[in-house]
Tab-separated table of C-alpha atoms in Angstrom:
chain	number	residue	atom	x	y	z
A	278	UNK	CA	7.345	-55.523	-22.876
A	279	UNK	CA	10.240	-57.901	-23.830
A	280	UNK	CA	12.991	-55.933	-21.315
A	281	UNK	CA	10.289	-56.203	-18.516
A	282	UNK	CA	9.792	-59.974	-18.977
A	283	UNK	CA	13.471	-60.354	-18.381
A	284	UNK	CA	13.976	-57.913	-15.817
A	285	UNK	CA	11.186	-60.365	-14.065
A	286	UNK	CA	12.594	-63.833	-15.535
A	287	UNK	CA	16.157	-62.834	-14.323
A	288	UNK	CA	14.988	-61.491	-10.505
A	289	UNK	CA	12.538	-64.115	-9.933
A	290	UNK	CA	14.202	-67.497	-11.743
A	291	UNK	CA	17.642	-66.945	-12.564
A	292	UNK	CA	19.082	-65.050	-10.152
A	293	UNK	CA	17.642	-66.889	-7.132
A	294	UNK	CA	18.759	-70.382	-8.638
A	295	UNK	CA	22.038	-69.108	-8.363
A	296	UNK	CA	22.053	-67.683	-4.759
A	297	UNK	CA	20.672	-71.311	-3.803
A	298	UNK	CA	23.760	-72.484	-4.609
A	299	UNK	CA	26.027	-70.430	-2.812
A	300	UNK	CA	28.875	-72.517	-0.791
A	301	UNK	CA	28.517	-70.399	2.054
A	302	UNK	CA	30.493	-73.012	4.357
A	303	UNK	CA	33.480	-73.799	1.794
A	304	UNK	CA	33.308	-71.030	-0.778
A	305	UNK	CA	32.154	-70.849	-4.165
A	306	UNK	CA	29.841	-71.902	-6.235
A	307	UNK	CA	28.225	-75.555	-5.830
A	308	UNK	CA	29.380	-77.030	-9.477
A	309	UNK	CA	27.325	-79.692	-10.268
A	310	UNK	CA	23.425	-80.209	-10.583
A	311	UNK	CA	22.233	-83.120	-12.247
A	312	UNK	CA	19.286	-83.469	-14.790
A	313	UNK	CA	17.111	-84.404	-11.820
A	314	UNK	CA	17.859	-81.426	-9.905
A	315	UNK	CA	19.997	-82.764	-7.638
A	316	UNK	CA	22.827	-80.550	-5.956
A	317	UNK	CA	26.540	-82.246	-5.758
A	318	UNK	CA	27.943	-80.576	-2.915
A	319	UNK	CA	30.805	-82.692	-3.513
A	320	UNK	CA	31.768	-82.047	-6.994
A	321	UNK	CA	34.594	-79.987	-8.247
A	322	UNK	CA	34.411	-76.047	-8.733
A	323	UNK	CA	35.607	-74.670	-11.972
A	324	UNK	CA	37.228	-71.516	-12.962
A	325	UNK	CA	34.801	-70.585	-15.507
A	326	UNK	CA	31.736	-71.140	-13.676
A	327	UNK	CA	33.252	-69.383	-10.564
A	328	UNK	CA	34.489	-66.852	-12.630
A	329	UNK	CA	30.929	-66.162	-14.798
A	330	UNK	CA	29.090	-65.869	-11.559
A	331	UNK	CA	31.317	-62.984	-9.890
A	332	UNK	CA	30.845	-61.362	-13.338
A	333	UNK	CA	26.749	-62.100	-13.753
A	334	UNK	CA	26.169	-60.846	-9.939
A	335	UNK	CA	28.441	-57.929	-9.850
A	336	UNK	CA	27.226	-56.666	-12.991
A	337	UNK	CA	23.203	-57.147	-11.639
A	338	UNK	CA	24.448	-55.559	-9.064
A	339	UNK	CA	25.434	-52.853	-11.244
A	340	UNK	CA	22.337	-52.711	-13.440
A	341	UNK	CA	19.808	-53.313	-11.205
A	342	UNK	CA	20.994	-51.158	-8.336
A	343	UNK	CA	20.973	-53.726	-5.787
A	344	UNK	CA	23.409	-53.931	-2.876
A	345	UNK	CA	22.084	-57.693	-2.239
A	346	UNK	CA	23.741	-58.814	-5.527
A	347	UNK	CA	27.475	-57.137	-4.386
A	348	UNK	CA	27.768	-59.807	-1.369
A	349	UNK	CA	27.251	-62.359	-3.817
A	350	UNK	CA	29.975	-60.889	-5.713
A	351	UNK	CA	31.814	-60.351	-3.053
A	352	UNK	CA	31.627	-64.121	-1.860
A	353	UNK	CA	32.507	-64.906	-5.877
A	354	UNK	CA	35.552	-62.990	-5.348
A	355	UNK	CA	36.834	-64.293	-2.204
A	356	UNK	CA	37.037	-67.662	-3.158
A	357	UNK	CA	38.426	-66.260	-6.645
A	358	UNK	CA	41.437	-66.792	-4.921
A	359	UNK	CA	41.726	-70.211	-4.746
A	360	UNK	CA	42.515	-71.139	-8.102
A	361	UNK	CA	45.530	-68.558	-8.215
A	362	UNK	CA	48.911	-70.059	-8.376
A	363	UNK	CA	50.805	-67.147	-6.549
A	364	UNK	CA	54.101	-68.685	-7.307
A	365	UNK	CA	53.945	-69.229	-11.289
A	366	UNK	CA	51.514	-66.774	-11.984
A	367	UNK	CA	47.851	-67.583	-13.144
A	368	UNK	CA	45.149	-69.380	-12.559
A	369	UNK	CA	44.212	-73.568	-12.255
A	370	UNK	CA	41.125	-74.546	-14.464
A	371	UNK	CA	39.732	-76.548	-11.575
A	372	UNK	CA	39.937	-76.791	-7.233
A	373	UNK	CA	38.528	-79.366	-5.125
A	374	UNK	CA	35.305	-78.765	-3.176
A	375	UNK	CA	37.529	-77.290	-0.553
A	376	UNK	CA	39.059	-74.896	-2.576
A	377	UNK	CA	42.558	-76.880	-3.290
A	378	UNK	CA	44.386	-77.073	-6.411
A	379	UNK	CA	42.610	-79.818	-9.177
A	380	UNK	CA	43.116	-79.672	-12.375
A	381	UNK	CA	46.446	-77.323	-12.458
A	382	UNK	CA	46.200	-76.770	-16.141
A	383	UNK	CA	46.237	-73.026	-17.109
A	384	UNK	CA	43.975	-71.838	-19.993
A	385	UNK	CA	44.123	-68.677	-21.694
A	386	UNK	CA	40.254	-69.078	-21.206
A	387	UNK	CA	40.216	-68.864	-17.811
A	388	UNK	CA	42.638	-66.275	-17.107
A	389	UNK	CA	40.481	-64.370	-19.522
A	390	UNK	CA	37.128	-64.917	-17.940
A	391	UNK	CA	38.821	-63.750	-14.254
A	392	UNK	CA	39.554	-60.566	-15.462
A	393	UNK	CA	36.084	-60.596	-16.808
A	394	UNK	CA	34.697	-60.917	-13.538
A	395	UNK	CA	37.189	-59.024	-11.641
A	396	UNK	CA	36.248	-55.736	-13.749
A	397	UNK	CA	32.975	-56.026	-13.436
A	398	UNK	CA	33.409	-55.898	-9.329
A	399	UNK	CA	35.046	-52.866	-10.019
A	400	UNK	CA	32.837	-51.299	-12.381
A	401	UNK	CA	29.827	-52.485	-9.762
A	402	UNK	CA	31.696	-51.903	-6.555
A	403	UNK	CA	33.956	-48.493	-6.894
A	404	UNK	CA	37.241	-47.373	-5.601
A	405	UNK	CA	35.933	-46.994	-1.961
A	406	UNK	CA	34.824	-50.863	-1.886
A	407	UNK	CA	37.302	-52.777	0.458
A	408	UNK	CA	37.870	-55.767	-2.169
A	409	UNK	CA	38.208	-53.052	-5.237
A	410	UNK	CA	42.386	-52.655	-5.057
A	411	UNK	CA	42.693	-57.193	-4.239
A	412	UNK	CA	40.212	-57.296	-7.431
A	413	UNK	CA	42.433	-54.826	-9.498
A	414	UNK	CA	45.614	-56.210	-8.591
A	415	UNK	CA	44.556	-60.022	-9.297
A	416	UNK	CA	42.835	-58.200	-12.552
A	417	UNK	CA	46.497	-56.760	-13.583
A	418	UNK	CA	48.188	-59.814	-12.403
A	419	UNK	CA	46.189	-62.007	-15.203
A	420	UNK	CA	46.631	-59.649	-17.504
A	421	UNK	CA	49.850	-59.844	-17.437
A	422	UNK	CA	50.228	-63.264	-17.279
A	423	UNK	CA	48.174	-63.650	-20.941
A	424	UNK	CA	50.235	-60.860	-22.380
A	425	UNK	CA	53.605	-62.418	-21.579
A	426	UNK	CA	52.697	-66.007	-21.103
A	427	UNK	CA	49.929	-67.205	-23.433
A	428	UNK	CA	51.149	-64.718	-26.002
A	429	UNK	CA	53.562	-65.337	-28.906
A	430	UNK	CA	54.397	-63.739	-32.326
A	431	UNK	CA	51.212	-64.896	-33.970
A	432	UNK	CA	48.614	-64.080	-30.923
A	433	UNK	CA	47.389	-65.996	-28.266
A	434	UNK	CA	48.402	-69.558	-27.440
A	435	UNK	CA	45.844	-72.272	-25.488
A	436	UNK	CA	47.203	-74.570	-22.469
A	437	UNK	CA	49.941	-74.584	-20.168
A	438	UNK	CA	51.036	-76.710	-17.653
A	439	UNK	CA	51.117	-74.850	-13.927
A	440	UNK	CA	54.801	-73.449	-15.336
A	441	UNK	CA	53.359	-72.561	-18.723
A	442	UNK	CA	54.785	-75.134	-21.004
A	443	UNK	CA	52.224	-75.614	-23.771
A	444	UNK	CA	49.769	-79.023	-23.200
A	445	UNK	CA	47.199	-80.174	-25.861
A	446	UNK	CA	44.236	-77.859	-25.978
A	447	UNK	CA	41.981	-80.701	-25.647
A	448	UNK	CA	39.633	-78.380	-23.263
A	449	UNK	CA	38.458	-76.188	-25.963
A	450	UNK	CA	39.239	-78.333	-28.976
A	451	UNK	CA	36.893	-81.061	-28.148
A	452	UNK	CA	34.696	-81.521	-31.775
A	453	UNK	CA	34.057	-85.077	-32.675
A	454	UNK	CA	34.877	-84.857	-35.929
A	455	UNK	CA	38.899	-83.539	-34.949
A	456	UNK	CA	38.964	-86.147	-32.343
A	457	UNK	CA	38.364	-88.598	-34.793
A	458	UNK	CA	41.100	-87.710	-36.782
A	459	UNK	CA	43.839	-87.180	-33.663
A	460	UNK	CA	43.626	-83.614	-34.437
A	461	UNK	CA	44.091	-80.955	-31.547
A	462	UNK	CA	43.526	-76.635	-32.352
A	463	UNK	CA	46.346	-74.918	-31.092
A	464	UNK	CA	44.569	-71.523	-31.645
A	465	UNK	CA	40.564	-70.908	-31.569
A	466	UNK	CA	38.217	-68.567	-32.082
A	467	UNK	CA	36.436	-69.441	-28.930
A	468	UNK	CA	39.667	-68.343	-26.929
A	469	UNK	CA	40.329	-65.015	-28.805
A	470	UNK	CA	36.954	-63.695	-28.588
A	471	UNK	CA	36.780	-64.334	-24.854
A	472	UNK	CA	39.845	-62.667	-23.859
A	473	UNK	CA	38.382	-59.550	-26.463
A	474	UNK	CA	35.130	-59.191	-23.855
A	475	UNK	CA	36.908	-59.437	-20.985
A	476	UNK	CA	39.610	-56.934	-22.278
A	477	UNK	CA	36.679	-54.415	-23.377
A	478	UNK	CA	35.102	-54.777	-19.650
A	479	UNK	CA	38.791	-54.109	-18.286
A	480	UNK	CA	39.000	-51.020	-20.077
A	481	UNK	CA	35.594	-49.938	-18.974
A	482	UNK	CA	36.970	-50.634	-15.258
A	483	UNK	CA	40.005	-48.845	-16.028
A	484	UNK	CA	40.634	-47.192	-19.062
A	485	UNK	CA	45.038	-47.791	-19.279
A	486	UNK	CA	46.778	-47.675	-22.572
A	487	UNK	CA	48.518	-51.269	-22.681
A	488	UNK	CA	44.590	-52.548	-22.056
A	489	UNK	CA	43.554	-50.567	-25.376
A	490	UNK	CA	46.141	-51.685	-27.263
A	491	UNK	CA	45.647	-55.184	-26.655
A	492	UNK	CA	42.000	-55.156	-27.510
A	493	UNK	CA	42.553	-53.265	-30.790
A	494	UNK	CA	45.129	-56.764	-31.696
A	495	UNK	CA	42.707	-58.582	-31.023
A	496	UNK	CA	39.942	-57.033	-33.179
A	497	UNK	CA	42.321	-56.853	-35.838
A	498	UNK	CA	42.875	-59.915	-35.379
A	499	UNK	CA	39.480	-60.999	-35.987
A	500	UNK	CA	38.535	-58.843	-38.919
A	501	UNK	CA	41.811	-59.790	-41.115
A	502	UNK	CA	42.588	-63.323	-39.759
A	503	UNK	CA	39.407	-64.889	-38.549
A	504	UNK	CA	36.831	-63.585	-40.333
A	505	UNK	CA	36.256	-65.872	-43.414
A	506	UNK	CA	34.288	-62.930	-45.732
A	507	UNK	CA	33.755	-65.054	-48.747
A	508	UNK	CA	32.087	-67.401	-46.366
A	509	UNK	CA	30.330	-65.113	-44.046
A	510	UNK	CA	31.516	-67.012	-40.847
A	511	UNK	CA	34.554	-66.818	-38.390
A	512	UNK	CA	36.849	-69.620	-38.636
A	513	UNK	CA	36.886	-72.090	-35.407
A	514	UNK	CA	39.852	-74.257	-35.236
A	515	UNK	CA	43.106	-73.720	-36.373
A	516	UNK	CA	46.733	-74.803	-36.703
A	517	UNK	CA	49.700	-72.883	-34.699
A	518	UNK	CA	49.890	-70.512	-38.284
A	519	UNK	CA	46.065	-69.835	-38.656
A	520	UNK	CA	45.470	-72.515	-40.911
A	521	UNK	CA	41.732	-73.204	-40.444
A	522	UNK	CA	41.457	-77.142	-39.564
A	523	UNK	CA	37.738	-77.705	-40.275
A	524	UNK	CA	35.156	-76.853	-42.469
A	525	UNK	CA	32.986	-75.545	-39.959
A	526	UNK	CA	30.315	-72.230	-38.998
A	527	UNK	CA	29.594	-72.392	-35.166
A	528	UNK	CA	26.448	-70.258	-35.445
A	529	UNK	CA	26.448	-69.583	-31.597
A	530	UNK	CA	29.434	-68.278	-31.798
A	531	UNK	CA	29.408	-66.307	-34.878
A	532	UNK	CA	25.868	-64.973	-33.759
A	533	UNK	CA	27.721	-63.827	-30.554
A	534	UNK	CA	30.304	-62.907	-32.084
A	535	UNK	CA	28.204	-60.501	-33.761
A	536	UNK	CA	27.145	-58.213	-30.865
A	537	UNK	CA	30.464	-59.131	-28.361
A	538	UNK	CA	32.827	-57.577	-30.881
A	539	UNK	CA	30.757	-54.970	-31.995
A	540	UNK	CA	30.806	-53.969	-28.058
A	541	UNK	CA	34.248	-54.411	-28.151
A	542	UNK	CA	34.597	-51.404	-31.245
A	543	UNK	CA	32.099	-48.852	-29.395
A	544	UNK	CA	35.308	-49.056	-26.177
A	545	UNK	CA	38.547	-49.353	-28.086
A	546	UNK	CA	37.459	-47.758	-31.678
A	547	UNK	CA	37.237	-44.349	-32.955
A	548	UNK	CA	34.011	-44.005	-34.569
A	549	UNK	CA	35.615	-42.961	-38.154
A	550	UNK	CA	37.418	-46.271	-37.973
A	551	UNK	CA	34.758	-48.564	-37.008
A	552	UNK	CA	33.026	-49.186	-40.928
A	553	UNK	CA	34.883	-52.578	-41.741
A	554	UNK	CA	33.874	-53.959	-38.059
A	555	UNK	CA	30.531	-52.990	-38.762
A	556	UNK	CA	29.839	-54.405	-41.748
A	557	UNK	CA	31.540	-57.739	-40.265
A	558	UNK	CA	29.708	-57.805	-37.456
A	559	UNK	CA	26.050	-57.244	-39.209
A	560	UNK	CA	27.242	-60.088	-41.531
A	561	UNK	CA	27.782	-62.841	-39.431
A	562	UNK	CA	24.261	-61.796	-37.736
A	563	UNK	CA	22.548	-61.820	-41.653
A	564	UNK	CA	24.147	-65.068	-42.475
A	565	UNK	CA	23.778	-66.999	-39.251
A	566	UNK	CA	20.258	-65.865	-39.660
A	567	UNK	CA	19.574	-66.802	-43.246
A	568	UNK	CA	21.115	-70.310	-42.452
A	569	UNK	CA	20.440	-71.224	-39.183
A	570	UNK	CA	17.634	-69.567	-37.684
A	571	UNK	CA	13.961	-71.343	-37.203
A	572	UNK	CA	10.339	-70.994	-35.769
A	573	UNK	CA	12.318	-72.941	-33.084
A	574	UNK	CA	15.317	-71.560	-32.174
A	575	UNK	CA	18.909	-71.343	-33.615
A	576	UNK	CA	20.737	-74.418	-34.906
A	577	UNK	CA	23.989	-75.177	-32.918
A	578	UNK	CA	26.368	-75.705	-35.765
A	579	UNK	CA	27.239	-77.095	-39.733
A	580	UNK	CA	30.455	-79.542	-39.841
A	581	UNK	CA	31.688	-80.451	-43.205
A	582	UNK	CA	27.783	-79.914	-44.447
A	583	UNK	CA	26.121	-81.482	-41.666
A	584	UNK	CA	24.270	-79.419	-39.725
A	585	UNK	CA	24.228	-80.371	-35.457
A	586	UNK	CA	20.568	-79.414	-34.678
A	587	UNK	CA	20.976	-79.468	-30.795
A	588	UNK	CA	19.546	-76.447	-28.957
A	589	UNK	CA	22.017	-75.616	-26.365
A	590	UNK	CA	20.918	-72.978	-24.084
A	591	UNK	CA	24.032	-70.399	-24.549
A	592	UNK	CA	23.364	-70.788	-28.442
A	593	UNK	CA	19.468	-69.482	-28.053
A	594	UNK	CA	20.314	-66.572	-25.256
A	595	UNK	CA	22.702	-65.439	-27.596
A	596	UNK	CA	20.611	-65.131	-30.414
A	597	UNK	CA	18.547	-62.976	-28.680
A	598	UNK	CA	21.269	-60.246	-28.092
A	599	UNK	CA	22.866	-60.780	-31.632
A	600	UNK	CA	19.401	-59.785	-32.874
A	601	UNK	CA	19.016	-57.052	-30.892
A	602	UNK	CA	22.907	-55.646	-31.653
A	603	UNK	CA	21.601	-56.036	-35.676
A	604	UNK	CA	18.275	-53.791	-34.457
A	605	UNK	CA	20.456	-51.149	-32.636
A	606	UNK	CA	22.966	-50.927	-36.223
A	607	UNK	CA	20.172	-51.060	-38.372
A	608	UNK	CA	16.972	-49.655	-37.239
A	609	UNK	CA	14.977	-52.561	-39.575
A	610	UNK	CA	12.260	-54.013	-37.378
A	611	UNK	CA	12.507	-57.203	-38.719
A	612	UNK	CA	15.150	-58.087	-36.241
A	613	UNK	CA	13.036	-56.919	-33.108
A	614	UNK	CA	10.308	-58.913	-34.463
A	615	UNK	CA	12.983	-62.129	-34.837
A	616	UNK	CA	14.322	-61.272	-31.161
A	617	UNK	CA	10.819	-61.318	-30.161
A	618	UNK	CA	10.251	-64.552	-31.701
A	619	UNK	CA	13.431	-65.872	-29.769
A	620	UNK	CA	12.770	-65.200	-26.696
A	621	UNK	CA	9.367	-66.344	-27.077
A	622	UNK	CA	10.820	-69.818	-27.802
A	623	UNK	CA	13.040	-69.585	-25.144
A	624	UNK	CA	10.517	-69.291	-22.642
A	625	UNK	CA	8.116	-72.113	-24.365
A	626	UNK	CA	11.219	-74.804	-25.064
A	627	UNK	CA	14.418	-73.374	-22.790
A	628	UNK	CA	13.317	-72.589	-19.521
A	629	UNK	CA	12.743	-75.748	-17.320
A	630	UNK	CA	9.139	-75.304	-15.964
A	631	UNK	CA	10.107	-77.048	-12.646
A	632	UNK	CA	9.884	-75.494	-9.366
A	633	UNK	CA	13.467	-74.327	-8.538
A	634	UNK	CA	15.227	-75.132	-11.741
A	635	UNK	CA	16.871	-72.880	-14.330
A	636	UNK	CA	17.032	-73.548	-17.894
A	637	UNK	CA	17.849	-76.733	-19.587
A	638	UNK	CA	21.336	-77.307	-21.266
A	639	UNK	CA	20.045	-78.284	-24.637
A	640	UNK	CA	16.865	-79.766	-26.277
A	641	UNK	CA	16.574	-81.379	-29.486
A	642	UNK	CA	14.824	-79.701	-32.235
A	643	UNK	CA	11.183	-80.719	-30.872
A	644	UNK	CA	12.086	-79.330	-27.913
A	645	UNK	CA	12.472	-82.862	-25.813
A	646	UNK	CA	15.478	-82.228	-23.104
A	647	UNK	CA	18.255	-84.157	-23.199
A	648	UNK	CA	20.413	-85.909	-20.625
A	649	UNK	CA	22.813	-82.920	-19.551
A	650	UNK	CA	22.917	-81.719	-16.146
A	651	UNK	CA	21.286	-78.453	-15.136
A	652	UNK	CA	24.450	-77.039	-13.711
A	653	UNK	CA	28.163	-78.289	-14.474
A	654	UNK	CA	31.626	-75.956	-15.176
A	655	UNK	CA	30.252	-74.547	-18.527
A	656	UNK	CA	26.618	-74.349	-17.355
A	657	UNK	CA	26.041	-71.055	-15.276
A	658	UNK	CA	24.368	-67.667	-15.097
A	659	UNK	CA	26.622	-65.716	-17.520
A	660	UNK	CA	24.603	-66.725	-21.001
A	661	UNK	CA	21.228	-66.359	-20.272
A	662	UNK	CA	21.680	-63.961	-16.850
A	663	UNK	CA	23.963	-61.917	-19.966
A	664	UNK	CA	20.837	-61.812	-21.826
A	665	UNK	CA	18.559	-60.300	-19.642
A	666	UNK	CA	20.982	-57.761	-17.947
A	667	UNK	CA	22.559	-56.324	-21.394
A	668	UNK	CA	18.617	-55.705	-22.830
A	669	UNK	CA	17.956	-54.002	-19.620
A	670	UNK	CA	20.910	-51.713	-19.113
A	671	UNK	CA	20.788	-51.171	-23.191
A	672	UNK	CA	16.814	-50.730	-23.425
A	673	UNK	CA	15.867	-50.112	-20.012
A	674	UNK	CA	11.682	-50.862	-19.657
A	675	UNK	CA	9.889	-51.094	-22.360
């Protein structure tokens, strides 16, 4: 019942949102939709978004067995190129509505969610597809570039300027409560565990060695660095030596955390070896259950013992698929009755009910929507379009 609902809700809403606002004339992805609905055709077009779409519409195209969702991919991929610095290496965080260079800072992020969507062409289109070898090569390209330029000693640095001197991470470092005290993370969680998924799709693509053994550091990484175990929670922000610079549980990420690394240990390891992940990744599910989980959706985050009771749509579709990861590990029912309950919410509180909208960026706790636009460079298909595909491809109808 649940996997056909969002077979339905991601054909019929999602999906179709998102092919409204192809660029077809300039390329891309339109990048901004205000809380009214309103398309800027003008605004910038980010990496991330741009990026999130190839992979959401490749890999529906994938899943679902539709051909119509590869030319949307396709048109994702082509304009892919515009952010690429061909000279320095890497890609720009931000272009123009034209497609020119914006904002010319280089994120780890980025880089990492391009070879996210880059594999997932591949996986969706095959070697005879005529954009397969420009979407491997950019794919190797990147991954090169993190490995030898956002990579140090200690693991994976933040941002670089366009010739990859280091620059504030103020992108992904962006808490209140660090801003107020002139602090800046030069390593997150948020970074690591993105360049993990999109190094676990790049192995599905194509299985190489120097691929494998960079997504074993990184879960390594995770399970002996990041994971706080007496605390039951992955560290956010730290210092340049891992020093953790908050007291802080994101339960969004931690609760996506939980199923995105466990995916990440069926690719890269061996089943005898995979015990301590496992009993890491159930964890963060149990305790961002037990502390953060309501009749009303998940809770967005605790800072310093004040809990941020926002519900921001990435937070609730993850939820969902960190529920059903605990199901698939465990076999206990209560979790399919919690996803249940989730998705239920979701659809009651989430979704906008307007004709032609998506979901809503965030409510409040009653479920009133606030002020954020529908669509903006964070704000895309890959969360809640995620969702849907991962159930169906995992569960298929039923």
């Amino acid at each position: 019942m649940v996997v056909n609902e969002m077979r339905q809700h991601l054909t019929e809403r999602i999906l179709p949102f998102w092919e409204r606002l192809t660029d077809w004339t300039r390329g891309g992805w339109y990048g901004y939709v205000d809380k009214d609905l309103v398309v800027h055709k003008d605004a910038h077009k980010g990496c991330i978004l741009n990026s999130r779409v190839l992979w959401t519409f490749a890999t529906a195209a994938r899943v679902l067995g539709e051909e119509k969702y590869l030319d949307y991919a396709r048109h994702a991929l082509r304009f892919m190129g515009r952010f690429e610095d061909y000279q320095r290496g890497g890609l720009y965080w931000s272009v123009t509505p034209d497609g020119f260079a914006l904002d010319k800072t280089k994120h780890t992020y980025c880089q990492a969610f391009a070879i996210y969507g880059l594999a997932a062409y591949m996986r969706a289109a095959g070697k005879n597809d005529p954009l397969y070898e420009t979407a491997r090569e950019r794919a190797f390209r990147l991954f090169d570039v993190i490995e030898t330029r956002c990579c140090d000693a200690g693991g994976y640095g933040e941002a670089y300027e366009p010739d990859f001197v280091p620059v504030d991470n103020k992108k992904l470092s962006d808490n209140p409560t660090l801003m107020e005290r002139g602090e800046v993370a030069e390593r997150t969680m948020n970074t690591l565990l993105h360049v993990l998924e999109a190094y676990a799709e790049f192995y599905r693509a194509i299985p190489e060695e120097r691929v494998l053994k960079a997504g074993k550091a990184c879960l390594e990484r995770f399970l002996h660095v990041m994971y706080n175990a007496p605390k039951r929670r992955l560290e956010v922000f730290y210092d340049r030596d891992y020093r953790s610079l908050l007291d802080m549980q994101s339960y969004g990420h931690d609760i996506e955390a939980s199923w995105l690394m466990w995916d990440a240990v069926e690719t890269f390891i061996p089943e005898k070896e995979r015990a301590p992940y496992r009993d890491m990744c159930l964890t963060l599910a149990e305790a961002t259950c037990e502390r953060a989980f309501t009749d009303h959706g998940m809770e967005n985050e605790i800072v310093e013992g004040v809990v941020e009771h926002t519900r921001v749509w990435w937070v609730q579709a993850e939820t969902v698929l960190g529920f059903a990861q605990a199901y698939a590990l465990t076999g206990e029912e209560a979790w399919m009755a919690r996803l249940c309950q989730q998705w239920a919410y979701i659809q009651r509180e989430i979704v906008d009910p307007r004709e032609g909208s998506e979901w809503f960026w965030s409510t409040d706790e009653n479920g009133v929507p606030t002020d954020k636009p529908i669509v903006e460079e964070w704000k895309c298909p890959y969360h809640n379009g995620r969702m849907c595909l991962r159930l169906i491809e995992k569960h298929g109808e039923g």
